[in-house]
Short mmCIF file of C-alpha atoms in Angstrom, two decimals:
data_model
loop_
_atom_site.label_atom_id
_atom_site.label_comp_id
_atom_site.label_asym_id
_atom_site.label_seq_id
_atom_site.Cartn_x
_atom_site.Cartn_y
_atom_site.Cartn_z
CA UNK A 289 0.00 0.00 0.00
CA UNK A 290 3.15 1.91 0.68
CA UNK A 291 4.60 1.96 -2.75
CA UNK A 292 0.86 2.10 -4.66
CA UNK A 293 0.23 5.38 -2.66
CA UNK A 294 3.95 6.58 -3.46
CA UNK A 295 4.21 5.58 -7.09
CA UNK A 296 0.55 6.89 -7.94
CA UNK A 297 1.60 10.11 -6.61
CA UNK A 298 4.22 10.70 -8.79
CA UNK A 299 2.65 9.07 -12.11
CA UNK A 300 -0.19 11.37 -11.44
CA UNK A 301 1.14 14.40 -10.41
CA UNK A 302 4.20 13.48 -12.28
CA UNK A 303 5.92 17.26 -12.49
CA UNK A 304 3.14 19.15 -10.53
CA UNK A 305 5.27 17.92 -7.34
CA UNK A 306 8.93 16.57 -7.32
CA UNK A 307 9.20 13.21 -6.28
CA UNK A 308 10.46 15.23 -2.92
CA UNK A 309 12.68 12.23 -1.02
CA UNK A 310 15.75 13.60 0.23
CA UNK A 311 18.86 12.45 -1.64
CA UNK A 312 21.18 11.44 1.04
CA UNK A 313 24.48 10.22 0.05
CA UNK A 314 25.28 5.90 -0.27
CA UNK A 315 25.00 4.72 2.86
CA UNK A 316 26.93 1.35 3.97
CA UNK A 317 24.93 -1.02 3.04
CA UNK A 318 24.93 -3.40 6.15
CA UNK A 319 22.73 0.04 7.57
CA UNK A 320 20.15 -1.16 5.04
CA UNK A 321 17.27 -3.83 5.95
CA UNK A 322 18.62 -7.22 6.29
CA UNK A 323 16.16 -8.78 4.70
CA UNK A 324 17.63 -7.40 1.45
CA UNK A 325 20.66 -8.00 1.55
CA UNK A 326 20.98 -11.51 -0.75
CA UNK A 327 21.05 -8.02 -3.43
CA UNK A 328 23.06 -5.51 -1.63
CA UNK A 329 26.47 -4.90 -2.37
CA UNK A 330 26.06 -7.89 -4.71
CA UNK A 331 29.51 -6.61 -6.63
CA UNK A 332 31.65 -7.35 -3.61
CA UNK A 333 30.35 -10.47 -2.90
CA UNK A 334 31.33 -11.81 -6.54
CA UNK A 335 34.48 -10.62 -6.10
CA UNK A 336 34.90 -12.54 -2.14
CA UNK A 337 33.14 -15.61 -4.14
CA UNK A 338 35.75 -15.41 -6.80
CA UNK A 339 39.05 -15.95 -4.69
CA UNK A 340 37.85 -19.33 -3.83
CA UNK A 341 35.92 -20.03 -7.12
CA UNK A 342 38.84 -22.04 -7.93
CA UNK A 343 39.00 -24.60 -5.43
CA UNK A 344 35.21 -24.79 -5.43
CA UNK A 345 35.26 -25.96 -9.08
CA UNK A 346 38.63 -28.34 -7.64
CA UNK A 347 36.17 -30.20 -5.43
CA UNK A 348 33.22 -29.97 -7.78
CA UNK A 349 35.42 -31.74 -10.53
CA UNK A 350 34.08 -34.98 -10.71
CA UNK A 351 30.19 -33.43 -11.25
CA UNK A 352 31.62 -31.62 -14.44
CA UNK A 353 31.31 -34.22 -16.83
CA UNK A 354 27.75 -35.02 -15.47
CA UNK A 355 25.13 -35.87 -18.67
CA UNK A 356 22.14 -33.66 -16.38
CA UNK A 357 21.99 -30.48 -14.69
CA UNK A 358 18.92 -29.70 -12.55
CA UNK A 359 17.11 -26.82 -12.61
CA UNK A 360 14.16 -26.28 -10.34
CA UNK A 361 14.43 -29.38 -8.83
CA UNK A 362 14.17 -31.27 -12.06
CA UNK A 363 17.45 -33.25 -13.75
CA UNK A 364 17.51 -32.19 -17.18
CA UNK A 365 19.93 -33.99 -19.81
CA UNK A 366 22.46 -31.59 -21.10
CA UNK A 367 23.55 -32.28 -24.77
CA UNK A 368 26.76 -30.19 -26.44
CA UNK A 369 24.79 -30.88 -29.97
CA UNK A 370 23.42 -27.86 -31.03
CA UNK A 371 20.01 -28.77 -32.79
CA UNK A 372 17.14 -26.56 -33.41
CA UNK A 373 13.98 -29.00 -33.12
CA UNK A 374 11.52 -29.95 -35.88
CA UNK A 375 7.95 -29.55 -34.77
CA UNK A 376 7.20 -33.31 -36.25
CA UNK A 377 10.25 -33.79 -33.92
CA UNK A 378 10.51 -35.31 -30.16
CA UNK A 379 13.46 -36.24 -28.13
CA UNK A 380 13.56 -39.47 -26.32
CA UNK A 381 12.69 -37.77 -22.66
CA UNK A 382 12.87 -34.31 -21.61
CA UNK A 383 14.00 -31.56 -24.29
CA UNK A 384 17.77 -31.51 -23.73
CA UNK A 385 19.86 -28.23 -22.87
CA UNK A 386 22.30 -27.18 -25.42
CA UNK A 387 25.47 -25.82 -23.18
CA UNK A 388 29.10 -25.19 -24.21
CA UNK A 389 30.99 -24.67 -21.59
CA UNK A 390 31.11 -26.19 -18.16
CA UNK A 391 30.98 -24.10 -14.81
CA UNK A 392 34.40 -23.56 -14.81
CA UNK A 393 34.85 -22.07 -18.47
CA UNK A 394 36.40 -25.15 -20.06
CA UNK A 395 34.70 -26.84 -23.25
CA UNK A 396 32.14 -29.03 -22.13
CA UNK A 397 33.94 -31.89 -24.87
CA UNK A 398 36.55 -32.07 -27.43
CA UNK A 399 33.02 -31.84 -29.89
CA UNK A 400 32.86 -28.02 -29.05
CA UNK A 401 35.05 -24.78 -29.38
CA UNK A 402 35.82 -22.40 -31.99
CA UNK A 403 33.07 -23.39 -34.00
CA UNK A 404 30.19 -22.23 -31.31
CA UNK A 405 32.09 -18.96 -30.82
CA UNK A 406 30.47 -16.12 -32.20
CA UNK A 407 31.78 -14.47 -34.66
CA UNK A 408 31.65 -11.05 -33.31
CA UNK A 409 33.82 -13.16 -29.96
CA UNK A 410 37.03 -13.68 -32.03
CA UNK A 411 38.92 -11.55 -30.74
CA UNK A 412 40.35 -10.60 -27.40
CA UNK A 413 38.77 -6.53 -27.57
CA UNK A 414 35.39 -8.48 -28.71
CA UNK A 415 35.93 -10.29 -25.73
CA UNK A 416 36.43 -8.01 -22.93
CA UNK A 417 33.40 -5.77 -24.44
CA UNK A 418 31.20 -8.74 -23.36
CA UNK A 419 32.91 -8.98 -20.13
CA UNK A 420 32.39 -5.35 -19.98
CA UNK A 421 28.83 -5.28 -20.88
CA UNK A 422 27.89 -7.82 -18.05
CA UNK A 423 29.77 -6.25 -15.46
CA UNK A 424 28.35 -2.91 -16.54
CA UNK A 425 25.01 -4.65 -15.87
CA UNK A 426 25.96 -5.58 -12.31
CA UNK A 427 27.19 -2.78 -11.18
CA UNK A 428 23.96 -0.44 -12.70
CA UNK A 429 22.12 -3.40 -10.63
CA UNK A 430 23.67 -3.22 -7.75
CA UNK A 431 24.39 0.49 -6.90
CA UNK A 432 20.58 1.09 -8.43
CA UNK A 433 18.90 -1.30 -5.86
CA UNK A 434 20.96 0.33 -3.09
CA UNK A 435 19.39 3.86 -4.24
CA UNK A 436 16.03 2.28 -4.61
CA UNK A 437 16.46 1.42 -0.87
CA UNK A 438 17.25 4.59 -0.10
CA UNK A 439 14.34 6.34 -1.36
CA UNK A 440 15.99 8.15 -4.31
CA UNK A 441 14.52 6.17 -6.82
CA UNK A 442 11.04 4.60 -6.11
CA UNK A 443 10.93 0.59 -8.04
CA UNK A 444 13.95 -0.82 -9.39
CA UNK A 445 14.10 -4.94 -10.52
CA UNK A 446 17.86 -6.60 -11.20
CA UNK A 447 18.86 -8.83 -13.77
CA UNK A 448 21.45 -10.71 -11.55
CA UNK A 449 22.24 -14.45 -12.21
CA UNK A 450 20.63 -13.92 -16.40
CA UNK A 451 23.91 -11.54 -17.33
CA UNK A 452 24.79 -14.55 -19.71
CA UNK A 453 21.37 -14.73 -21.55
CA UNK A 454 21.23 -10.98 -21.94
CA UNK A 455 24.46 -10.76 -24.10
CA UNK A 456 24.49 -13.74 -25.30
CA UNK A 457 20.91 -13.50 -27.22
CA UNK A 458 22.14 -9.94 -28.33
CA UNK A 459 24.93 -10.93 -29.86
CA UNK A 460 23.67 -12.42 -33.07
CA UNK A 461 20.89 -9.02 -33.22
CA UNK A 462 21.26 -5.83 -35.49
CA UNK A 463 19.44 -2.85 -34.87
CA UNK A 464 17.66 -3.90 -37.95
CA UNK A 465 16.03 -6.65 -35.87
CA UNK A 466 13.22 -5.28 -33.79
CA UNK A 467 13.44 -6.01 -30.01
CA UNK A 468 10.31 -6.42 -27.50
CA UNK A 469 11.50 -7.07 -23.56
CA UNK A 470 9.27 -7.97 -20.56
CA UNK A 471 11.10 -6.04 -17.84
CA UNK A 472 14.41 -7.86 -17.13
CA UNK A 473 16.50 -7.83 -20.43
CA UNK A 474 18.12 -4.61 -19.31
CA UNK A 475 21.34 -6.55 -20.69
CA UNK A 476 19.86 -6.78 -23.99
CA UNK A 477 19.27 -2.94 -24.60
CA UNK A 478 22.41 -2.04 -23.06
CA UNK A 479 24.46 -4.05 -25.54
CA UNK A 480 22.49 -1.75 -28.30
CA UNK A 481 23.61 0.94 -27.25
CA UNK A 482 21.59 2.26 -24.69
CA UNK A 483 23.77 4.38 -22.36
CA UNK A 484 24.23 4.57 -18.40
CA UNK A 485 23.03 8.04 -18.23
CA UNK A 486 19.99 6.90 -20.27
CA UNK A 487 19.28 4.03 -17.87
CA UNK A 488 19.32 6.69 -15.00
CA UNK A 489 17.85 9.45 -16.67
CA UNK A 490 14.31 6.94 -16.48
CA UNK A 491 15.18 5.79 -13.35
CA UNK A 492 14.61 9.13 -12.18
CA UNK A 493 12.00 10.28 -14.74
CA UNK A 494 13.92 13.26 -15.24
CA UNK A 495 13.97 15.95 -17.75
CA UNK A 496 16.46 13.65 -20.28
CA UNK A 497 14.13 10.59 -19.90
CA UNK A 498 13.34 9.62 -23.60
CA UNK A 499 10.12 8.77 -21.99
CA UNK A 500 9.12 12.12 -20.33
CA UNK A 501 9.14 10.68 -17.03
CA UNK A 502 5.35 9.00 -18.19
CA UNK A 503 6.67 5.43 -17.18
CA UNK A 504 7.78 4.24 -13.91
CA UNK A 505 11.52 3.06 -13.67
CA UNK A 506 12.68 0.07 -15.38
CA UNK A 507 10.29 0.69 -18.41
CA UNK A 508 12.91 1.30 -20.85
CA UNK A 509 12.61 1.33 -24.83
CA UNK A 510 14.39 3.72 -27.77
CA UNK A 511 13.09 4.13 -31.31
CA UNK A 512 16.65 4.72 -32.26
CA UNK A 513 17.91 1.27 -31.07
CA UNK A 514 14.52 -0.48 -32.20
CA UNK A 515 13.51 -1.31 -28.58
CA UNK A 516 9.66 -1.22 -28.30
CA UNK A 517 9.64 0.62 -24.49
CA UNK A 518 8.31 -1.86 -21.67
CA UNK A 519 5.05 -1.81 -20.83
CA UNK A 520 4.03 -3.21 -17.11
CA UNK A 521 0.99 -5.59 -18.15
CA UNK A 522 2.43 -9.01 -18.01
CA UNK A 523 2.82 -10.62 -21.81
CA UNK A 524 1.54 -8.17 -23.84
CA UNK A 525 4.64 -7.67 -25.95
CA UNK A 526 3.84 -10.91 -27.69
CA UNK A 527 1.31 -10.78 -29.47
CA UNK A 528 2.31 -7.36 -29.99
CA UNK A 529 5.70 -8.75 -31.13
CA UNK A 530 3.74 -11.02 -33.92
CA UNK A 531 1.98 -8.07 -35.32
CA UNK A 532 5.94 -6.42 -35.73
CA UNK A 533 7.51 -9.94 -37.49
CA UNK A 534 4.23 -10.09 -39.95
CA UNK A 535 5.06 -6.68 -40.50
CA UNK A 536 8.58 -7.34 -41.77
CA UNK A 537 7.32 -10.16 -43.43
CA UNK A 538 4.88 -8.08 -45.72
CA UNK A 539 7.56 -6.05 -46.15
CA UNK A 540 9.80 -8.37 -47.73
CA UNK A 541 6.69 -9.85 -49.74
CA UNK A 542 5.95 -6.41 -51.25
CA UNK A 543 9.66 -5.51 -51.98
CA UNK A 544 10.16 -8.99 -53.97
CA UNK A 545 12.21 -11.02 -51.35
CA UNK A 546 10.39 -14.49 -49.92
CA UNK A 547 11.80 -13.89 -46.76
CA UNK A 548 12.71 -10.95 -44.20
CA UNK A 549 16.54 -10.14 -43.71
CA UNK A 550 15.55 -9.52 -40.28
CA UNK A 551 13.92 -11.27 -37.44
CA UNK A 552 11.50 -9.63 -34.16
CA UNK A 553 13.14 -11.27 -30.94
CA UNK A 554 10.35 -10.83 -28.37
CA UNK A 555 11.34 -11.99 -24.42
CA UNK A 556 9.47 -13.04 -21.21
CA UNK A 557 9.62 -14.97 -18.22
CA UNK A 558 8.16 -18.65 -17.21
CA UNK A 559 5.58 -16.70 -15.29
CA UNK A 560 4.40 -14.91 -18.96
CA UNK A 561 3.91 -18.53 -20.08
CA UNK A 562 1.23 -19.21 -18.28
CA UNK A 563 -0.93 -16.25 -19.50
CA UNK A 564 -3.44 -16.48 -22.07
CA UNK A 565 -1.07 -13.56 -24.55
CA UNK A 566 1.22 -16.25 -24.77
CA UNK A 567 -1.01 -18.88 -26.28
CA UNK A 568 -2.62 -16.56 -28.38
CA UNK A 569 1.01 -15.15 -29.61
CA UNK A 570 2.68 -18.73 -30.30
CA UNK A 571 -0.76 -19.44 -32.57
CA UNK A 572 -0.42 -16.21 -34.42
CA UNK A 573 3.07 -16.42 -35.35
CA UNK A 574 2.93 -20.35 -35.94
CA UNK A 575 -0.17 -19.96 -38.63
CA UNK A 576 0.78 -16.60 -40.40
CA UNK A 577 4.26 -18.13 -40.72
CA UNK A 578 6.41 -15.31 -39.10
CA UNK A 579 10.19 -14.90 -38.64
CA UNK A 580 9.34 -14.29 -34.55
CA UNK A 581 11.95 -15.30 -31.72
CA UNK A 582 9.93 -15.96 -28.71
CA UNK A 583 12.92 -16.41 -26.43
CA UNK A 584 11.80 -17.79 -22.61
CA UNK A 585 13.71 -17.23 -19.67
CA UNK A 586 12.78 -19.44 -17.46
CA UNK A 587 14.71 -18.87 -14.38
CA UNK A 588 12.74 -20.68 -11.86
CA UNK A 589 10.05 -18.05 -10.39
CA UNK A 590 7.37 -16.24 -11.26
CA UNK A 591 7.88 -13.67 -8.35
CA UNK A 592 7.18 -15.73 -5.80
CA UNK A 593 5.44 -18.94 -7.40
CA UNK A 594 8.08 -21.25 -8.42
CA UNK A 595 8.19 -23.65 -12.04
CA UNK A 596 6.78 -26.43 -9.87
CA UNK A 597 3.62 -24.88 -9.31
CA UNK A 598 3.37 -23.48 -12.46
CA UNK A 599 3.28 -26.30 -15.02
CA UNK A 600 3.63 -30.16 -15.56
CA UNK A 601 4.49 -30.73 -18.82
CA UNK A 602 8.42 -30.45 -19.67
CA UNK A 603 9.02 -26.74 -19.26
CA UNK A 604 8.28 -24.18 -21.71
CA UNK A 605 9.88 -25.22 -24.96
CA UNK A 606 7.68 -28.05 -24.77
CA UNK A 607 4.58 -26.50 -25.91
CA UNK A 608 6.47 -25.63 -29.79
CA UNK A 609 5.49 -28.97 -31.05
CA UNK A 610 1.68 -28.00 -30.10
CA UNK A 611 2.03 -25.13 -32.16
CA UNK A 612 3.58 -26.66 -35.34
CA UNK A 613 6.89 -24.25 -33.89
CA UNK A 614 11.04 -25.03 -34.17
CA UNK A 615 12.21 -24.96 -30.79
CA UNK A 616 15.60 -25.02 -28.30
CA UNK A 617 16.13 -25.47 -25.13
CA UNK A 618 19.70 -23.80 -23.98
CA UNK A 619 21.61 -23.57 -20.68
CA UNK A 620 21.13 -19.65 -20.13
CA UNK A 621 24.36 -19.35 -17.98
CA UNK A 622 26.52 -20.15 -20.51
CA UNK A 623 27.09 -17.02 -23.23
CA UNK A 624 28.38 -19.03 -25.60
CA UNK A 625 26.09 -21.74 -25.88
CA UNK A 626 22.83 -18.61 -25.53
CA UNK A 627 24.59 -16.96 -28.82
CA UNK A 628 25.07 -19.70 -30.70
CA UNK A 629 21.29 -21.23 -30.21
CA UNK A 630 19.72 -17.71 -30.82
CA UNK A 631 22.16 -17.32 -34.15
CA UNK A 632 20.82 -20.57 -35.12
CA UNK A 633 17.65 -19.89 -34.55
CA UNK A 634 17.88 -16.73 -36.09
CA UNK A 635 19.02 -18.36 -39.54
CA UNK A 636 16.03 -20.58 -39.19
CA UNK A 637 13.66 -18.22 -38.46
CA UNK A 638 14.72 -16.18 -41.86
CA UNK A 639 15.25 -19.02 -43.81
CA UNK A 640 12.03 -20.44 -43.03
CA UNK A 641 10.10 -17.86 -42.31
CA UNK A 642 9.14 -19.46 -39.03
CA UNK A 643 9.22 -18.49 -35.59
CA UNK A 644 11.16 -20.54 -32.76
CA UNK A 645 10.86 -21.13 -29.47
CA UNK A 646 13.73 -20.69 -27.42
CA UNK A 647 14.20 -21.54 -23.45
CA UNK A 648 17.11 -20.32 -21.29
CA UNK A 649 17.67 -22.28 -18.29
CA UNK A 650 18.80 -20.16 -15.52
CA UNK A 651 18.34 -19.11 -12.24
CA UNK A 652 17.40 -15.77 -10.51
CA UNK A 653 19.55 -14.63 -7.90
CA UNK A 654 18.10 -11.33 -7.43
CA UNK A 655 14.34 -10.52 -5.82
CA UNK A 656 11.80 -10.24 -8.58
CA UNK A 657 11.82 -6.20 -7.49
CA UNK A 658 12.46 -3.96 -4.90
CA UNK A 659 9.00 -4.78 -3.67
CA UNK A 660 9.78 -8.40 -2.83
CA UNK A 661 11.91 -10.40 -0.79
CA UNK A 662 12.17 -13.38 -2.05
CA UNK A 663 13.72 -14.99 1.47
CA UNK A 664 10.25 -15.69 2.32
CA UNK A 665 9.59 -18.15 0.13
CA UNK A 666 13.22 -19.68 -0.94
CA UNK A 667 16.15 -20.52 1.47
CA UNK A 668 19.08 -18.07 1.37
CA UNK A 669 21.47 -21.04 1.30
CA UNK A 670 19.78 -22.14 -2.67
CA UNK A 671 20.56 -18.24 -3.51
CA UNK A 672 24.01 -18.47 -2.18
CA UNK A 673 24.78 -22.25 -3.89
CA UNK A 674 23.60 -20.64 -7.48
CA UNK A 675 26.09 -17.40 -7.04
CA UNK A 676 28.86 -19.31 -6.00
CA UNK A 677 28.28 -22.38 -8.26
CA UNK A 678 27.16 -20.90 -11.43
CA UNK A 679 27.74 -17.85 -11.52
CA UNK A 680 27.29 -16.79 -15.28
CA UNK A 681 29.78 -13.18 -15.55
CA UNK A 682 32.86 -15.25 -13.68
CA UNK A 683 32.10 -18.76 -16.08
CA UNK A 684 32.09 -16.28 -19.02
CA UNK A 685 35.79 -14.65 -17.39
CA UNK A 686 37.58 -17.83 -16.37
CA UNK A 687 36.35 -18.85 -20.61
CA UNK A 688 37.98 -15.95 -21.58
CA UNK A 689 40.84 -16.57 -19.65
CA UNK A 690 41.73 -19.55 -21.15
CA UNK A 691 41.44 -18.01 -24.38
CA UNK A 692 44.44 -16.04 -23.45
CA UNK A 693 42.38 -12.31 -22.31
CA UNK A 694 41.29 -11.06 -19.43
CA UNK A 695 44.43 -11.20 -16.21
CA UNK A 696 43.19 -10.52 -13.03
CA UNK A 697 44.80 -6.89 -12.86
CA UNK A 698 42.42 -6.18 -15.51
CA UNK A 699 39.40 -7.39 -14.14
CA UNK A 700 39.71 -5.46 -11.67
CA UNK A 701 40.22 -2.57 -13.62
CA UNK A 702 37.18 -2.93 -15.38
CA UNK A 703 34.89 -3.73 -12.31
CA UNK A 704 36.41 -0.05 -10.61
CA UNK A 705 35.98 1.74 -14.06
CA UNK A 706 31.79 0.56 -14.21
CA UNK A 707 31.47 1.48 -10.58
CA UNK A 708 32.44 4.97 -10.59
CA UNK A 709 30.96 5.02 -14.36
CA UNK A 710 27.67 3.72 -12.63
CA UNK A 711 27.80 6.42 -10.04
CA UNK A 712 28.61 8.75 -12.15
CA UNK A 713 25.29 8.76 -13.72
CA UNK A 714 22.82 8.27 -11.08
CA UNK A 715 24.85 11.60 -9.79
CA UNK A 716 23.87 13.36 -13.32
CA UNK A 717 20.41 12.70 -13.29
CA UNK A 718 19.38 12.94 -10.16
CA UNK A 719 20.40 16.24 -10.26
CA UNK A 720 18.36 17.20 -13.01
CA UNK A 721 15.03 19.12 -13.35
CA UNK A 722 12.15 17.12 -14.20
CA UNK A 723 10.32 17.26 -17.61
CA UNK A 724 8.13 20.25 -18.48
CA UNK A 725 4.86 19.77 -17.00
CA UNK A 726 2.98 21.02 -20.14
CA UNK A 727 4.54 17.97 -21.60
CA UNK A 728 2.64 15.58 -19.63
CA UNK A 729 -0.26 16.21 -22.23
CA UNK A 730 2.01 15.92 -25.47
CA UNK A 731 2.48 12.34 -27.37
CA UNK A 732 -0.50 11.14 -26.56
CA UNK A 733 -2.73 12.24 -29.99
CA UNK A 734 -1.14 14.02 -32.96
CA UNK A 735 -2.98 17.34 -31.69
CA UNK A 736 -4.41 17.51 -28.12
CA UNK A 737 -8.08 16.89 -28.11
CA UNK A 738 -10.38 18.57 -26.17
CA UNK A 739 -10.41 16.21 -23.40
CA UNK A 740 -6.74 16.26 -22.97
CA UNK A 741 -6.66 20.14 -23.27
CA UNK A 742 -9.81 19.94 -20.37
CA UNK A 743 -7.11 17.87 -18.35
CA UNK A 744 -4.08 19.92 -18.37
CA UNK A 745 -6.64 23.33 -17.90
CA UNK A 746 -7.93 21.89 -14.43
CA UNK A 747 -4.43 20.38 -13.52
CA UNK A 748 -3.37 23.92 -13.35
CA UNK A 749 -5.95 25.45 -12.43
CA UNK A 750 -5.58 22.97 -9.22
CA UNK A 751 -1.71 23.84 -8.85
CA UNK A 752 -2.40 27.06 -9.07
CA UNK A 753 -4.83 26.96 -6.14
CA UNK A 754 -2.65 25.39 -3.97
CA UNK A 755 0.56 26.80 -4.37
CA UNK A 756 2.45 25.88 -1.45
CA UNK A 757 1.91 22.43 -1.87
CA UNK A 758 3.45 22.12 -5.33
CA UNK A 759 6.17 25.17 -5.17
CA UNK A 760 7.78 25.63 -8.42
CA UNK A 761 7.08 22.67 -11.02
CA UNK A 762 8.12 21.99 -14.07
CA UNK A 763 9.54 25.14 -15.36
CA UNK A 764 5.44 26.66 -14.47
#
């Protein structure tokens, strides 16, 4: 009730009154509530978990060269054959999941290597950018939830433990291929383009906020970087995200090519599944035949509701074969194996003109949002197994590391360079005036109607009444 009465007063009076918390500086984080803290300072603890990721891997040798992996308390097979399935097609058991490198960022077998590298991961710079990118994503995660906590920013949901799936899906995606995201692809957009001061420019709704400060933080999108912005009503970016791909399909048609150069990649979570969007969306793009990547990531909760209580059938990728869909079911901790299923999917999908279905198996380390803690309904000890076991950014590293890149010096170097970076920009825009008020009204029809121009009359008419409780707004 909290947040609903705080967030509706600043959607609704969004510049007639400052969102009017007090800015105070970081505080230590062990002076925040406790029963965040799995989140907090989450940077740190990778890098405490890291000086004795080593001999954790030492004593977990044995369980590399397991054939299963369970996820959500179900043993899956894992399979270093990298095969997009045939809707007449149906593996003997569960689907398998396509990984290429083991926890400890060796080749899973002597089958795999250069050839499941991406081609844009060749080289050592290509390399490090990736690193760079995920560690980026951590940082903005964790020095964003701490501000969240302190009032300075009012919602705020992390994308710790899906780094890999993030960059790894983006990877094989040109801005030519348009993007839909549920809320917690941040990596995805970032790896576009999208900048840090951006990212905390909507945090704070400010006056630099592409959006105007009209959607509540988190909602990201950018017409230049073909990001459809995030809307909050669970799943409705997929059918949405059919009507795009038959769009680019028509396109091609009309311009004398059988298929689209270019795919629509649409995301959501396990939880999304289960709506009705997501029935009606997997129909849709099955029957009109559209180049659609419906990529799942099924990390093990919907908020608070885990997989088991969600479903009986084999997981999400599952349900293609219903649909007359090509499908793929990929271990989302593992970058390398994420971009080489979603480039192979990609060729399919343009090749084929068919959509695929593709599920990342991962876990999520972080709350859903700042509004949950997810303590309450999983034990601390799973969280902390998952970040020290599996940790996607450091199997990514110790791959790269192998490969020759990445010494520890420079790790470190790039982990200190996103932090202050991070900082940096949640420094900028909070200091910066929010959007016009008068804009509030703009966007919404070509010219305002008379309704709208009814709207913004009594809005200040009403500010103008009572004065002292609004001050100076918006520039009015």
């Amino acid at each position: 009730q909290k947040f609903t009465t705080r967030f509706m007063s600043r959607a609704l009076l969004l510049r007639a009154s400052r969102y009017s918390l007090a800015a105070p500086s970081l505080r230590p984080l062990s002076s925040l509530s406790s029963d965040f803290s799995i989140s907090n300072n989450l940077c740190d603890a990778h890098c405490h978990h890291r000086r004795h990721y080593s001999s954790t891997l030492r004593r977990q040798e044995a369980d590399l060269s397991k054939d299963t992996r369970t996820y959500s308390g179900v043993e899956l097979p894992l399979t270093t054959d990298l095969k997009i399935f045939k809707p007449e097609e149906v593996p003997n058991g569960p689907y398998p999941v396509f990984r290429v490198l083991n926890e400890d960022g060796t080749y899973r077998s002597s089958t795999v290597g250069p050839s499941h590298v991406p081609p844009n991961l060749l080289t050592p710079p290509e390399q490090e950018e990736a690193f760079h990118l995920m560690t980026r994503l951590q940082q903005m995660d964790s020095i964003f939830l701490n501000a969240q906590r302190q009032g300075r920013i009012s919602f705020y949901m992390s994308s710790t433990g899906e780094e890999a799936t993030h960059i790894g899906s983006s990877l094989p995606m040109t801005l030519d291929d348009c993007i839909l995201a549920q809320y917690r692809e941040t990596g995805v957009l970032m790896h576009r383009g999208f900048t840090l001061q951006q990212f905390a420019d909507q945090c704070f709704s400010n006056s630099s906020d592409l959006g105007k400060g009209r959607q509540m933080p988190v909602h990201y999108g950018s017409k230049a970087l073909n990001f459809h912005t995030i809307s909050s009503p669970l799943t409705t970016q997929l059918p949405q995200a059919v009507g795009a791909s038959y769009f680019q399909k028509l396109s091609a048609l009309r311009s004398g090519s059988s298929t689209s150069p270019s795919v629509t990649c649409v995301y959501f979570g396990d939880g999304a599944a289960s709506e009705g969007d997501f029935h009606a969306a997997l129909n849709f793009a099955a029957t009109l035949e559209t180049p659609t990547l419906f990529i799942c990531r099924n990390n093990g909760f919907a908020i608070s509701t885990p997989t088991d209580d969600q479903y009986r059938g084999d997981g999400i990728v599952s349900r293609a074969k219903g649909y007359g869909m090509y499908s793929i079911r990929v271990d989302g901790n593992d970058l390398l194996a994420v971009a080489a299923a979603t480039a192979e999917a990609k060729r399919v999908a343009i090749e084929e003109s068919r959509p695929v279905l593709i599920e990342t198996m991962s876990y999520r380390v972080g709350h859903h949002s700042t509004s949950d803690d997810s303590t309450r309904y999983r034990p601390a000890s799973e969280i902390k197994r998952w970040r020290e076991e599996d940790d996607p950014v450091e199997r990514y590293r110790l791959w790269v590391e192998g490969e020759g890149g990445l010494g520890e010096e420079r790790v470190q170097e790039i982990r200190d360079e996103e932090k202050i970076n991070v900082l940096k920009a949640l420094s900028s825009a909070e200091a910066k005036a929010p959007p016009s008020l008068d804009s509030m009204f703009e966007d919404v029809y070509k010219e305002k109607t008379a309704g709208l121009q009814r709207q913004e009359r009594e809005l200040m008419e009403h500010i103008k009444k009572y004065p002292e409780r609004y001050g100076s707004v918006g520039g009015h």
